[in-house]
XYZ file of C-alpha atoms in Angstrom:
648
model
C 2.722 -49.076 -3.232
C 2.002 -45.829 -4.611
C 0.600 -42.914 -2.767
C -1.432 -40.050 -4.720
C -0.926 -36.815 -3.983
C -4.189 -35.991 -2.957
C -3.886 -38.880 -0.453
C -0.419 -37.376 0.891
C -2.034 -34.368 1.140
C -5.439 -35.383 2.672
C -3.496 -37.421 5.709
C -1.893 -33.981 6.657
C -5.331 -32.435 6.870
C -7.097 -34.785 8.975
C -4.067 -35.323 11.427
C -4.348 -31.337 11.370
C -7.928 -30.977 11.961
C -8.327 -33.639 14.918
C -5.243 -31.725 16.915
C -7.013 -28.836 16.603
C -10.407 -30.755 17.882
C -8.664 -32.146 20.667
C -6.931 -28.847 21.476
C -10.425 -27.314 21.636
C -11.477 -29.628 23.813
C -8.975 -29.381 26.330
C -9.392 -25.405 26.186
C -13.190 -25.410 26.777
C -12.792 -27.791 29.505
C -9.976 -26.703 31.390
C -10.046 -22.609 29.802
C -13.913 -22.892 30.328
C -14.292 -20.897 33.640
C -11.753 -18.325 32.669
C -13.747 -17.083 29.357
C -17.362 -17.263 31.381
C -15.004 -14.992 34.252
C -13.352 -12.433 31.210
C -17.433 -12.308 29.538
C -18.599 -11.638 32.275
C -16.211 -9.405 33.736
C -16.211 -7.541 30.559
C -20.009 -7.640 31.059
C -20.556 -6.187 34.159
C -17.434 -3.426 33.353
C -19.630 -2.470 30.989
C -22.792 -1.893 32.902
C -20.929 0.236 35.211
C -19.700 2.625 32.407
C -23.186 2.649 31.927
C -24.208 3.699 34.974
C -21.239 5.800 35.742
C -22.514 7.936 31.898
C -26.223 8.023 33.488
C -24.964 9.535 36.572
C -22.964 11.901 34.584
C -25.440 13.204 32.374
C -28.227 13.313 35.204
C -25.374 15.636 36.934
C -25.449 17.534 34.091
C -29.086 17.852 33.671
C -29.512 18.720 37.408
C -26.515 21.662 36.763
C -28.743 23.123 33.399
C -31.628 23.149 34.887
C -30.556 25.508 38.082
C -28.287 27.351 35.964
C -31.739 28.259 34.327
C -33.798 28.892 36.752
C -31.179 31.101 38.436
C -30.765 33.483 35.537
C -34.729 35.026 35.415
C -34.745 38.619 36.438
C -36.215 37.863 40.108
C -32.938 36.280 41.198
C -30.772 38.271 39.318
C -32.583 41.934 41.025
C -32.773 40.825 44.084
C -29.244 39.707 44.156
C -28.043 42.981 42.476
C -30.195 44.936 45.285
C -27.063 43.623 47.856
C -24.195 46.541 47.664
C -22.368 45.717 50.655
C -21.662 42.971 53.348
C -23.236 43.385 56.908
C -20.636 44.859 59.769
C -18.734 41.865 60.947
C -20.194 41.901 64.643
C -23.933 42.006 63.211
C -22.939 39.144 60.769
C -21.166 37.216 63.558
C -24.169 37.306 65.617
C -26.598 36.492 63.356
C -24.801 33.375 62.149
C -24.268 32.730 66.061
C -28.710 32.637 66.450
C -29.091 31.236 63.694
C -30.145 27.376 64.138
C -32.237 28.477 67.180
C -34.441 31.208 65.100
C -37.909 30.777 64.708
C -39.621 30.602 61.789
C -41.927 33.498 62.193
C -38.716 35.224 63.223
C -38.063 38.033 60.681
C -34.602 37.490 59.790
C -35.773 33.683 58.459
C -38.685 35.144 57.341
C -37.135 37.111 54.417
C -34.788 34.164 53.618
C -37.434 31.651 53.365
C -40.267 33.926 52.112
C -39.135 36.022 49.025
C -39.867 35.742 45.394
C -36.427 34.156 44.807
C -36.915 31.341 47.245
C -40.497 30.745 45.696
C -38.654 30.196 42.437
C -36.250 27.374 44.561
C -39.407 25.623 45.303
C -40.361 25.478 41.924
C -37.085 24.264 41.481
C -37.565 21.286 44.245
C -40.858 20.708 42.576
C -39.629 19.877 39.306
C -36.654 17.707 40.732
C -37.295 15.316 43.323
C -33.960 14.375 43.677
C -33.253 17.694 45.051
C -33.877 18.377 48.661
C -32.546 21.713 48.978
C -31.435 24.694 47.451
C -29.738 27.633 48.882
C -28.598 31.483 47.254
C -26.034 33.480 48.748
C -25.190 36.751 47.990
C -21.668 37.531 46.470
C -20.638 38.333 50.118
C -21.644 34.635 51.175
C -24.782 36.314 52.506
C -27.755 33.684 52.612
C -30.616 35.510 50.946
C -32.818 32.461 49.552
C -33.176 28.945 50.732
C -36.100 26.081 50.797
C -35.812 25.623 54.408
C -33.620 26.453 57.451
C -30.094 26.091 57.109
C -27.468 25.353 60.051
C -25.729 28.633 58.871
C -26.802 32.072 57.407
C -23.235 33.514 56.360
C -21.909 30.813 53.810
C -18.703 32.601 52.808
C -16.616 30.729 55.389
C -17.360 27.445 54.101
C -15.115 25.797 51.599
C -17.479 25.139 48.556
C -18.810 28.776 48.690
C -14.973 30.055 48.755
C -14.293 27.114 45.602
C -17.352 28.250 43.743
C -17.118 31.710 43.712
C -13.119 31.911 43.117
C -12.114 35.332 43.745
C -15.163 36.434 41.805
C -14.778 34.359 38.249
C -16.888 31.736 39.182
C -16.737 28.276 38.678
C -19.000 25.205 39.078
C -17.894 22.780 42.028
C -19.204 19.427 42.836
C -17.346 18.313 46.095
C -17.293 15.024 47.677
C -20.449 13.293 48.938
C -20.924 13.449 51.931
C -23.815 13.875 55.042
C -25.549 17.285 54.455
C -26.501 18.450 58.024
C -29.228 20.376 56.537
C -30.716 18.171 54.903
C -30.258 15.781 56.967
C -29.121 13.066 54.055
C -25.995 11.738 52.135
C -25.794 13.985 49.709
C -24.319 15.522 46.550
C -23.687 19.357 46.241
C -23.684 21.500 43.323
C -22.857 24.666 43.768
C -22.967 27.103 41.360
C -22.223 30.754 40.777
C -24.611 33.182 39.719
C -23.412 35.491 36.680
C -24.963 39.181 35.617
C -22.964 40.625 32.515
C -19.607 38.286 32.974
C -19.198 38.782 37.123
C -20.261 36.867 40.348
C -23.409 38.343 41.739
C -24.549 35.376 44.196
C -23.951 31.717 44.648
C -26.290 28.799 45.117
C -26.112 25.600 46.466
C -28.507 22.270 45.209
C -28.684 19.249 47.583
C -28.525 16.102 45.708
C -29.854 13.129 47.330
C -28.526 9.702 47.129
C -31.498 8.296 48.886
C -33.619 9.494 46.099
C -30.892 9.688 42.837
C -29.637 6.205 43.553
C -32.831 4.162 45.828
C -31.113 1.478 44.816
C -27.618 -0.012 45.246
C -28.115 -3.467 43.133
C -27.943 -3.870 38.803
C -29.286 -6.324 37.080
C -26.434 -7.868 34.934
C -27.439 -10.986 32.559
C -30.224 -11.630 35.245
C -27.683 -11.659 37.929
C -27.937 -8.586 40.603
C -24.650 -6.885 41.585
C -24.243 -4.266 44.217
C -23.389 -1.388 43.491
C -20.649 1.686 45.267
C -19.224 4.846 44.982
C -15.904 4.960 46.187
C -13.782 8.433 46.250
C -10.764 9.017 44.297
C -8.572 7.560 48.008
C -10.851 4.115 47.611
C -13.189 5.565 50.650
C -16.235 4.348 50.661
C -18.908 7.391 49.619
C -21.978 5.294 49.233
C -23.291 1.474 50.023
C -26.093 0.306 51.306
C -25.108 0.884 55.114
C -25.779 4.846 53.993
C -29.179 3.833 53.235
C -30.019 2.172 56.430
C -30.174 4.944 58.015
C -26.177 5.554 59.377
C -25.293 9.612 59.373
C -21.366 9.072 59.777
C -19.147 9.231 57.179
C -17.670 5.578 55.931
C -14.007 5.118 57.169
C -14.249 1.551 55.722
C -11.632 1.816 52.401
C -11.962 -0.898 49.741
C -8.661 -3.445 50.066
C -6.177 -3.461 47.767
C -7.110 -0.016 46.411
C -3.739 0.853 44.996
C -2.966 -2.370 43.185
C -6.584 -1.646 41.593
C -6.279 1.616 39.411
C -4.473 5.016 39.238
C -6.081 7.980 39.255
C -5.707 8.185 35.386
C -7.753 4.987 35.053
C -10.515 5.010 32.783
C -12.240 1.642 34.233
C -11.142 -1.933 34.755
C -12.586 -5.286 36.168
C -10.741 -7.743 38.443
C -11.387 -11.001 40.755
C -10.459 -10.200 44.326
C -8.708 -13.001 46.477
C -12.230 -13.563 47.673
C -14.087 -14.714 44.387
C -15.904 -11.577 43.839
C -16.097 -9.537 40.225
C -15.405 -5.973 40.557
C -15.624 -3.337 38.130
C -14.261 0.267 38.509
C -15.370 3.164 36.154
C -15.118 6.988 37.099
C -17.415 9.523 36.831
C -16.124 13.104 36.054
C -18.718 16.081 34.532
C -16.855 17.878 31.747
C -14.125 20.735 31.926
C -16.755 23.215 31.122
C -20.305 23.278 31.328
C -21.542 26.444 28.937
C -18.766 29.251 29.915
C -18.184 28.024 33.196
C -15.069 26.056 34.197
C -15.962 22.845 36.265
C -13.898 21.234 39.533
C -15.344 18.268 40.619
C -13.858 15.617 43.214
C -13.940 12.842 41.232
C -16.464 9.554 42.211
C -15.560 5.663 41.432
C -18.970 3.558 40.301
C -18.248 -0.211 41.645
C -20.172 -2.991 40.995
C -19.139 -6.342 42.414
C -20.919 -9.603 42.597
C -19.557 -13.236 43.906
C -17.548 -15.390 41.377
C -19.657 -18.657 42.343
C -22.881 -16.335 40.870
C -21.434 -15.401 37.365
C -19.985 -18.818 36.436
C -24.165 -19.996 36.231
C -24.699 -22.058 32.919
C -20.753 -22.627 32.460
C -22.130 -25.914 31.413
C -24.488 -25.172 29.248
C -22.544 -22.701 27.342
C -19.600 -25.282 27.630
C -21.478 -27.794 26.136
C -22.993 -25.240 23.329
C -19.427 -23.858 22.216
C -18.447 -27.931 22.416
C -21.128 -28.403 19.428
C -20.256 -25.349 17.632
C -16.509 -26.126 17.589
C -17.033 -29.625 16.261
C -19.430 -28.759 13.539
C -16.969 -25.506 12.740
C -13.649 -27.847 12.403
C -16.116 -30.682 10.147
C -17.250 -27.728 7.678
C -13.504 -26.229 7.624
C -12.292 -29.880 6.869
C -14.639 -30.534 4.256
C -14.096 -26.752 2.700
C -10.478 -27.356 3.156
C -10.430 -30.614 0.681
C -12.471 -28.817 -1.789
C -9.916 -26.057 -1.555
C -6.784 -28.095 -2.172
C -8.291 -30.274 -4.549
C -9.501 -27.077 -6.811
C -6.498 -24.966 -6.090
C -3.868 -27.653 -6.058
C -4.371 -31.075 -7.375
C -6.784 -29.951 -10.231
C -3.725 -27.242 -11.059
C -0.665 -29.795 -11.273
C -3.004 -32.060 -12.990
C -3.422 -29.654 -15.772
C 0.538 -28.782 -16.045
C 1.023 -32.776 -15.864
C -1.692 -32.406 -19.265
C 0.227 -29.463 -20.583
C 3.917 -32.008 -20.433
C 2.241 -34.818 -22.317
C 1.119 -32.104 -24.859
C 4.238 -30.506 -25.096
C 5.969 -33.984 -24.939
C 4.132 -35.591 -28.124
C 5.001 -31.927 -30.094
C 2.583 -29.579 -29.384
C 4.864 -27.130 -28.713
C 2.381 -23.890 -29.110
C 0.739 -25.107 -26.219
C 0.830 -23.319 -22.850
C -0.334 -24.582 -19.100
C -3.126 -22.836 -17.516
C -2.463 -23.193 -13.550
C -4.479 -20.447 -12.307
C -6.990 -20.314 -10.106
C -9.250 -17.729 -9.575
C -9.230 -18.068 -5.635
C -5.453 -17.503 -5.407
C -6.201 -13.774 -6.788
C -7.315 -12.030 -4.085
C -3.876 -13.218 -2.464
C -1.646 -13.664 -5.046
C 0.015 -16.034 -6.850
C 1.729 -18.968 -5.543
C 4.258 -21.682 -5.990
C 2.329 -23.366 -8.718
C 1.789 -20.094 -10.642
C 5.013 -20.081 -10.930
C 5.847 -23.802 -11.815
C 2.905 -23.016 -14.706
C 5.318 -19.915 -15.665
C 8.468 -21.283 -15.592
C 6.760 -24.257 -17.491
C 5.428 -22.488 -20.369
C 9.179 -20.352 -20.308
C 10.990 -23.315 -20.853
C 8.241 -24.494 -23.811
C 8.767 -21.349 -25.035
C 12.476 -21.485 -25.150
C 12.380 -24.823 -26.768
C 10.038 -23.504 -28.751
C 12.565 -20.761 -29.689
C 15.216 -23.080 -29.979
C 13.162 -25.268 -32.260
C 12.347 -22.522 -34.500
C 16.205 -21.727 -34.314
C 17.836 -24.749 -35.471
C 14.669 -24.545 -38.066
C 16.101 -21.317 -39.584
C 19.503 -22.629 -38.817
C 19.349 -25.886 -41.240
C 17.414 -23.392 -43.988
C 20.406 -21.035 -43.183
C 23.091 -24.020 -43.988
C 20.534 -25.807 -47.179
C 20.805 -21.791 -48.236
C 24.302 -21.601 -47.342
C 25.281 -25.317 -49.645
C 22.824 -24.266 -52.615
C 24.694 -20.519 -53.212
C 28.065 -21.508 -51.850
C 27.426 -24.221 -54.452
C 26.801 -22.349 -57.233
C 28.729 -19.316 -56.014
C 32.675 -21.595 -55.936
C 32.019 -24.129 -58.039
C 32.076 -21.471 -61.109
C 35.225 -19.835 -60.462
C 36.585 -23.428 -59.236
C 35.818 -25.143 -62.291
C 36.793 -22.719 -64.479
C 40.434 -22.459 -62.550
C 40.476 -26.158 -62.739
C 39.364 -26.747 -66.597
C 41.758 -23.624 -67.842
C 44.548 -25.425 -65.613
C 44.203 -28.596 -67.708
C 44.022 -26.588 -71.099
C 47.258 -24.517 -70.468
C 49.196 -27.601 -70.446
C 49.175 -27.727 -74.296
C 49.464 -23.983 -74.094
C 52.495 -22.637 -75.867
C 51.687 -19.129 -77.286
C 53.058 -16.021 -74.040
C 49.753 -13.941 -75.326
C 46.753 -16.888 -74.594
C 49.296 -17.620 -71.433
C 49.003 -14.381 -69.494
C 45.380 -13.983 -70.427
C 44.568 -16.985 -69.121
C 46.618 -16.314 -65.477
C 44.771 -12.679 -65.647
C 41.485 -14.978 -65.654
C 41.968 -16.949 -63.282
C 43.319 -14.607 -61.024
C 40.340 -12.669 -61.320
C 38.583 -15.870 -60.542
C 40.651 -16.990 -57.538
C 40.289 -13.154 -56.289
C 36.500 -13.618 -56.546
C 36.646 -17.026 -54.425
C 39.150 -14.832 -51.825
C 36.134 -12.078 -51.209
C 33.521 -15.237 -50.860
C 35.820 -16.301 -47.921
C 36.033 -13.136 -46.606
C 32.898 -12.047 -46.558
C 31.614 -15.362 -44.358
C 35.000 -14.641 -41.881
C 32.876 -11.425 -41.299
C 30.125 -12.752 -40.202
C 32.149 -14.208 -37.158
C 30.404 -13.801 -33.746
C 29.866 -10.001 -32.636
C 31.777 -10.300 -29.210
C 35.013 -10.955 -31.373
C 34.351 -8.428 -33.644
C 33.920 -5.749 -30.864
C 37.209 -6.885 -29.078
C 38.712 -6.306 -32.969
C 37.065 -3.095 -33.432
C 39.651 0.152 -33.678
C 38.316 3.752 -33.408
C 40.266 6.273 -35.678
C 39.491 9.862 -36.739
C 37.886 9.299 -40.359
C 37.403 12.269 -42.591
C 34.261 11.057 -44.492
C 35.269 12.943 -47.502
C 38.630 11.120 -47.954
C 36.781 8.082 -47.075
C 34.205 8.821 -50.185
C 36.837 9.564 -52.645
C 37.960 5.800 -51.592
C 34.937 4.285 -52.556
C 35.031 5.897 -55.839
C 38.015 4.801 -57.129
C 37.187 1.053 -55.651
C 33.945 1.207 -57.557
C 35.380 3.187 -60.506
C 35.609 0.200 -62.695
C 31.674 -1.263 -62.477
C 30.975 1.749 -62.809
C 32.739 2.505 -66.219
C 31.973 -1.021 -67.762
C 28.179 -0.442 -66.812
C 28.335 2.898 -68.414
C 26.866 4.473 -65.146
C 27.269 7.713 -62.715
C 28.445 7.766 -59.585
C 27.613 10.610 -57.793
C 28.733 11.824 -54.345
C 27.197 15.108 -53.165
C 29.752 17.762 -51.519
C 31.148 16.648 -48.402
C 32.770 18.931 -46.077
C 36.196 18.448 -44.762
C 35.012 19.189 -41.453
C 32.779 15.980 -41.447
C 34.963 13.843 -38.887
C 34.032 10.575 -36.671
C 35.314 8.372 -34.320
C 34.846 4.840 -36.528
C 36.724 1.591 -38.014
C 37.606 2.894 -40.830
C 38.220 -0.487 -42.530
C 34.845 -1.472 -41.603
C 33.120 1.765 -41.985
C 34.336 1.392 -45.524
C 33.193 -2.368 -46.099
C 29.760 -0.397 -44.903
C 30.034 2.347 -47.874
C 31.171 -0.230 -50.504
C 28.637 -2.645 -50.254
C 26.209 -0.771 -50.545
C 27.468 1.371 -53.236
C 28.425 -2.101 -55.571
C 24.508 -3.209 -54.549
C 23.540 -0.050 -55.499
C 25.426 -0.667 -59.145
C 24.671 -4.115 -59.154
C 20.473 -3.404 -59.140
C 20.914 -0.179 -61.039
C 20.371 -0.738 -65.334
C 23.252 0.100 -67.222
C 23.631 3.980 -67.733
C 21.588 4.480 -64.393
C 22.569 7.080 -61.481
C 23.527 5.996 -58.161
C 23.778 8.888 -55.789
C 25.509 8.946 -51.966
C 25.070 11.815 -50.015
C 26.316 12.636 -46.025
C 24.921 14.969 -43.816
C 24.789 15.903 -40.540
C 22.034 15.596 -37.828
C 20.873 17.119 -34.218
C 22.053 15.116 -31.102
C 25.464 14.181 -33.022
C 24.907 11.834 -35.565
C 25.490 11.965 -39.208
C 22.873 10.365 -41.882
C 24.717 8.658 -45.066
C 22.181 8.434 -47.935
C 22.812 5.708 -51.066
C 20.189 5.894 -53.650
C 19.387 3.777 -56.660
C 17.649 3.627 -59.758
C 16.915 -0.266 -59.403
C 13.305 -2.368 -59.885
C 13.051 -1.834 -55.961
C 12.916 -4.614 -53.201
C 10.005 -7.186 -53.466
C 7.764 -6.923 -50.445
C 8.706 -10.657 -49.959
C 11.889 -9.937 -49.292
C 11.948 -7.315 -47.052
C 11.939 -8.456 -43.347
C 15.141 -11.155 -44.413
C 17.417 -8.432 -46.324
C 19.842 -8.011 -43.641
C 19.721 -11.873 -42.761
C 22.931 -13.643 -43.847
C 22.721 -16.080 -47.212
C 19.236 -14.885 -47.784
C 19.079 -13.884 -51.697
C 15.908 -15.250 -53.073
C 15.500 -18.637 -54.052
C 16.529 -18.763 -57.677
C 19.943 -20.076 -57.788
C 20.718 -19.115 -61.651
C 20.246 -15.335 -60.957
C 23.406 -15.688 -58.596
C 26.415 -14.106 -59.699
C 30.264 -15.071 -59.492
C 31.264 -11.232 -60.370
C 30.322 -7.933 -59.412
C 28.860 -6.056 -61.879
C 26.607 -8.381 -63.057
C 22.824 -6.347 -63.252
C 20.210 -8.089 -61.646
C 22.269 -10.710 -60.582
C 22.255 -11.995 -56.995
C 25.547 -12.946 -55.032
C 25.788 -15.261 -51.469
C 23.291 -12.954 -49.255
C 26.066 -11.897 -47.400
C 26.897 -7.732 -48.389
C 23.792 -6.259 -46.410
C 24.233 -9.163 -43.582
C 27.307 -7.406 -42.823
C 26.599 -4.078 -43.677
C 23.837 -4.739 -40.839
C 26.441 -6.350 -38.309
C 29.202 -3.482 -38.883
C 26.493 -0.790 -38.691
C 25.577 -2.262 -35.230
C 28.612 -2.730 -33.809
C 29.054 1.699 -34.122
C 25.985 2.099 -32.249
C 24.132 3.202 -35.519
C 20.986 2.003 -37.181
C 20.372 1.347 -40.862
C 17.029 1.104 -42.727
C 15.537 1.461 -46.170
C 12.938 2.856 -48.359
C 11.424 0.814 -51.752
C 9.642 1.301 -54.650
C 9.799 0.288 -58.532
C 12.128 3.199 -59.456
C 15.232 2.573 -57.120
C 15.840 2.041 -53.181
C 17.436 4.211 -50.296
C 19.607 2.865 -48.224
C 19.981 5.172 -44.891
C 22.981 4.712 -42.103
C 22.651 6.507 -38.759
C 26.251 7.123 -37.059
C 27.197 8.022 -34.363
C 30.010 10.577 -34.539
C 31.673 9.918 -30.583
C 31.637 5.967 -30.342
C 28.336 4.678 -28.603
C 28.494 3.095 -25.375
C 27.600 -0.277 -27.742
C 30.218 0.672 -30.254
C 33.418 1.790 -28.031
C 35.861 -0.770 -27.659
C 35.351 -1.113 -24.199
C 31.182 -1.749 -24.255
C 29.921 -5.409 -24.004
């Protein structure tokens, strides 16, 4: 039986998506009270960050507001009118009759009635959270209040000594705790009074948590939690015992305080052993408020609720993320067999297109396998199967076009090797046959001469194709000598001395200096220089100039010039010059001799002019036109890294 592949791969998917179904199942059911517990607890964390910012900025508010207030000119004169602190035994007694003064009582009197404490009034007016504010002197003197205080000298007590600090002043919020005078749990802020950068006086503002905080319940997703403020030591600072009316401090510390947070925290949530959600944030005013530094016991916000009254409407929700899930996993499944038939199946079905193609010899065709969702991440295994698809068609494309050229190369190769031995060869043959009735010494010897010449001329046929041998081998028989191109000219010369005489023609080599040495194969650098010279004769008419000329160039090279007076190259023929056997394709214009003008030999002179030119790291091109043709070689004079008989 066979099995598509988009049924192999759709099995997969559905065995993948029902795990996952049943997985989600099992975590909504079993993991369901544990995510209501962490939304919620996250929930209610955050309302008490909330709270614990409201309280902070209301703080803040609160500090502004006094810190105005306390800065008009009244305040400032009248505290600027105090130069020095009351004897010690006046002061003692004073702060001794104090609480039992009456209020007509002239000491009180000026506290309670000046223009300063008028302005604290206004003060309590504005803020009804405030219910009381007092104004020392910078002696702890009590010079202003809103009402009777339990003391009158306030330099003794700890949050005048904090707040004034040794006369640079800071802002201090202590503790909360029960404010005798006020009769009232309570928040201080004290705050130092400044005239031109120093301490003149320091006053003292009576927060009320009865009035700032009336309530000690939050409504949290229509659930109410209570709310507490715990100091830094988990002590209890407020609940709603303070609010019933109790005027001790709480000695009642919250369990498991220590386990809970550090005093770095910045806020948590946890689930005591008794079922109850609890959520811890700080509240902390900033290091400075304006110019003034701040110290301020820090306060813990708390809000709690029971367990049993946050996991309301598990069900529900339970049921809701139940329906969600399923109809998530059907529209993933769905999506997820449009994806893999579009970016799989569709894709090997095209290069399974592209094969048949190829297959039945359409071998310019390519497979297309992309697909434009795999581009925002890449490409992928079938990318590259498309790739190494169309490298192999290419290849055999390559190859095919190879062994295309290769069996022109060998019909070329049989047509001019042909023509090119079976002249000399018959001729040896037929003059063979006629010197047996030969009897005359004179007709003899010419006739040897001939077909020496002859046999010679089938030698350099044979020689020339050995040279065309594969270029590994020739680099492993490649021998670097010190050539003096000048001696290596005067060579040439006298090789091509002959053609040149019978064709009536000039040679000529330009001045050479002696100096002019390279590191070359000299036998091969001289199959280079006489090849092209006898091409050079060959295309040049009779009584023509053929020039060579050697010179030297920048980055140690030399440039060897050959020059002709020829018809020039066809345009035809110029991207196959340097190809081996390639002469045209009229047989009769090949030649059997050298000199021959116009005449075309085997196709093999620039083929290896070409190969021995590579093999020293040089170049060679050409220029053309209908009055003659420049040949120019590029050497190198220090073997190339190609060229040295080491390089690969």
């Amino acid at each position: 039986m066979r099995i598509d592949i988009r049924t192999k791969l759709v099995l997969p998917m559905i065995a993948v998506a029902l795990l996952p179904l049943l997985a989600a199942l099992v975590i909504i059911v079993v993991g369901g009270r544990n995510l209501r517990r962490e939304i919620f607890g996250q929930g209610i964390l955050s309302a008490a960050s909330s709270e614990a910012r409201v309280m902070q900025t209301e703080l803040e508010k609160d500090i502004e507001l006094l810190k105005f207030h306390l800065r008009e000119h009244t305040v400032l004169d009248g505290l600027n009118r105090v130069k020095a602190k009351r004897p010690d035994k006046e002061l003692a007694k004073l702060d001794r009759e104090w609480p039992n003064l009456s209020m007509d009582s002239s000491p009180l009197r000026k506290v309670l009635r000046n223009p300063t404490s008028d302005i604290l009034k206004v003060i309590l007016d504005e803020n009804d959270r405030l219910t009381e504010i007092l104004v020392t002197d910078r002696f702890g003197q009590l010079i202003a209040a809103t009402q009777q205080t339990t003391d009158f000298y306030q330099g003794d007590e700890e949050w005048w000594q904090k707040c004034y600090n040794d006369g640079r002043g800071e802002i201090y919020v202590p503790y909360i705790d029960y404010d005798r005078s006020s009769k009232a749990w309570a928040v201080d802020l004290c705050i130092p009074i400044m005239d031109q950068g120093s301490v003149i006086g320091v006053a003292k503002a009576v927060l009320s948590l009865n009035r700032w905080l009336p309530e000690c319940t939050l409504n949290i997703a229509g659930r109410k939690a209570s709310l507490q403020i715990l100091g830094e030591d988990g002590y209890i600072l407020h609940s709603a015992q303070i609010i019933e009316g109790s005027t001790q401090p709480l000695a009642k510390r919250l369990e498991n305080w220590e386990s809970v947070v550090s005093v770095e925290f910045a806020g948590k949530w946890r689930v005591t052993p008794e079922d109850t959600i609890q959520a811890y944030v700080p509240v902390a005013l900033p290091l400075k408020i304006g110019n003034l530094q701040v110290e301020m016991s820090r306060w813990i916000v708390v809000l709690y609720m029971p367990l049993k009254e946050a996991q309301k409407g598990l069900t529900r929700l339970s049921l809701l993320v139940l329906l969600i899930g399923v109809l998530i996993i059907i529209v993933l499944f769905v999506g997820g067999l449009v994806v893999v038939d579009r970016s799989l199946i569709n894709r090997i079905r095209r290069i399974s297109q592209s094969a048949r193609r190829v297959a039945e010899g359409e071998l310019q065709h390519r497979a297309d396998a992309s697909w434009a969702g795999t581009r925002p991440f890449g490409t992928d295994e079938i990318d590259g199967l498309a790739r190494d698809f169309n490298n192999m068609v290419r290849k055999l494309q390559k190859s095919y076009v190879e062994l295309t050229e290769a069996n022109l190369l060998k019909e070329n190769f049989i047509r001019i090797a042909g023509h090119e031995l079976r002249t000399p060869l018959s001729y040896i043959v037929g003059m063979a046959s006629l010197m047996k009735n030969v009897r005359d010494p004179d007709r003899l010897a010419k006739a040897i001469d001939t077909m020496g010449f002859k046999a010679g001329r089938l030698d350099e046929i044979i020689q020339a194709m050995f040279k065309l041998i594969p270029e590994q081998a020739l680099v492993e028989g490649t021998t670097y000598t010190s050539v003096n191109l000048s001696k290596l000219l005067e060579k040439v010369y006298l090789d091509c001395q002959p053609w040149i005489e019978r064709r009536e023609q000039r040679l000529v080599i330009e001045p050479v200096s002696n100096d002019i040495i390279i590191q070359a194969d000299e036998p091969k650098l001289r199959d280079i220089l006489e090849n092209l010279t006898m091409n050079a004769i060959k295309f040049t008419p009779n009584g023509g100039l053929v020039r060579i000329s050697v010179h030297r160039q920048l980055g140690g090279y030399i440039i060897i010039k050959i020059t002709d007076q020829g018809p020039g190259i066809p345009p035809s023929d110029c991207p196959h010059i340097f190809e081996p056997f390639y002469s045209g394709s009229d047989v009769l214009k090949h030649s059997t001799g050298k000199s021959g003008y116009g005449k075309k030999g085997m196709g093999l002179g620039l083929a290896i002019v070409k190969h021995f030119v590579d093999l020293h790291g040089g170049s060679i091109e050409f220029t053309t036109s209908t009055s003659g043709s420049t040949f120019i070689v590029q050497l190198p004079i220090e073997p190339s890294e190609k060229g040295s008989p080491n390089g690969a």
